[in-house]
GROMACS .gro file of C-alpha atoms in nm:
model
   33
    1MET     CA    1  13.476  16.490  -1.798
    2ALA     CA    2  13.159  16.589  -1.985
    3ASN     CA    3  12.951  16.431  -1.711
    4ILE     CA    4  13.127  16.637  -1.442
    5LYS     CA    5  13.086  16.955  -1.648
    6SER     CA    6  12.713  16.899  -1.691
    7GLN     CA    7  12.686  16.824  -1.319
    8ILE     CA    8  12.848  17.158  -1.232
    9LYS     CA    9  12.613  17.337  -1.471
   10ARG     CA   10  12.311  17.162  -1.322
   11ASN     CA   11  12.425  17.257  -0.969
   12ARG     CA   12  12.454  17.622  -1.071
   13THR     CA   13  12.106  17.627  -1.231
   14ASN     CA   14  11.959  17.447  -0.928
   15GLU     CA   15  12.112  17.711  -0.702
   16LYS     CA   16  11.945  17.989  -0.903
   17ALA     CA   17  11.612  17.806  -0.904
   18ARG     CA   18  11.627  17.754  -0.529
   19GLU     CA   19  11.700  18.125  -0.469
   20ARG     CA   20  11.405  18.222  -0.690
   21ASN     CA   21  11.178  17.968  -0.519
   22LYS     CA   22  11.276  18.103  -0.177
   23ALA     CA   23  11.189  18.459  -0.282
   24VAL     CA   24  10.859  18.349  -0.435
   25LYS     CA   25  10.761  18.142  -0.132
   26SER     CA   26  10.840  18.424   0.111
   27SER     CA   27  10.640  18.672  -0.099
   28VAL     CA   28  10.348  18.427  -0.111
   29LYS     CA   29  10.358  18.391   0.269
   30THR     CA   30  10.345  18.769   0.316
   31ALA     CA   31  10.064  18.795   0.059
   32VAL     CA   32   9.859  18.530   0.242
   33ARG     CA   33   9.883  18.717   0.575
   0.00000   0.00000   0.00000
């Protein structure tokens, strides 16, 4: 059970990181232009 719980937590943190990365990458693209 602990393994599954940690997996869920990791998925949630990965989701947040991906959202932040997407925002940063898009802002970088606009800055480059």
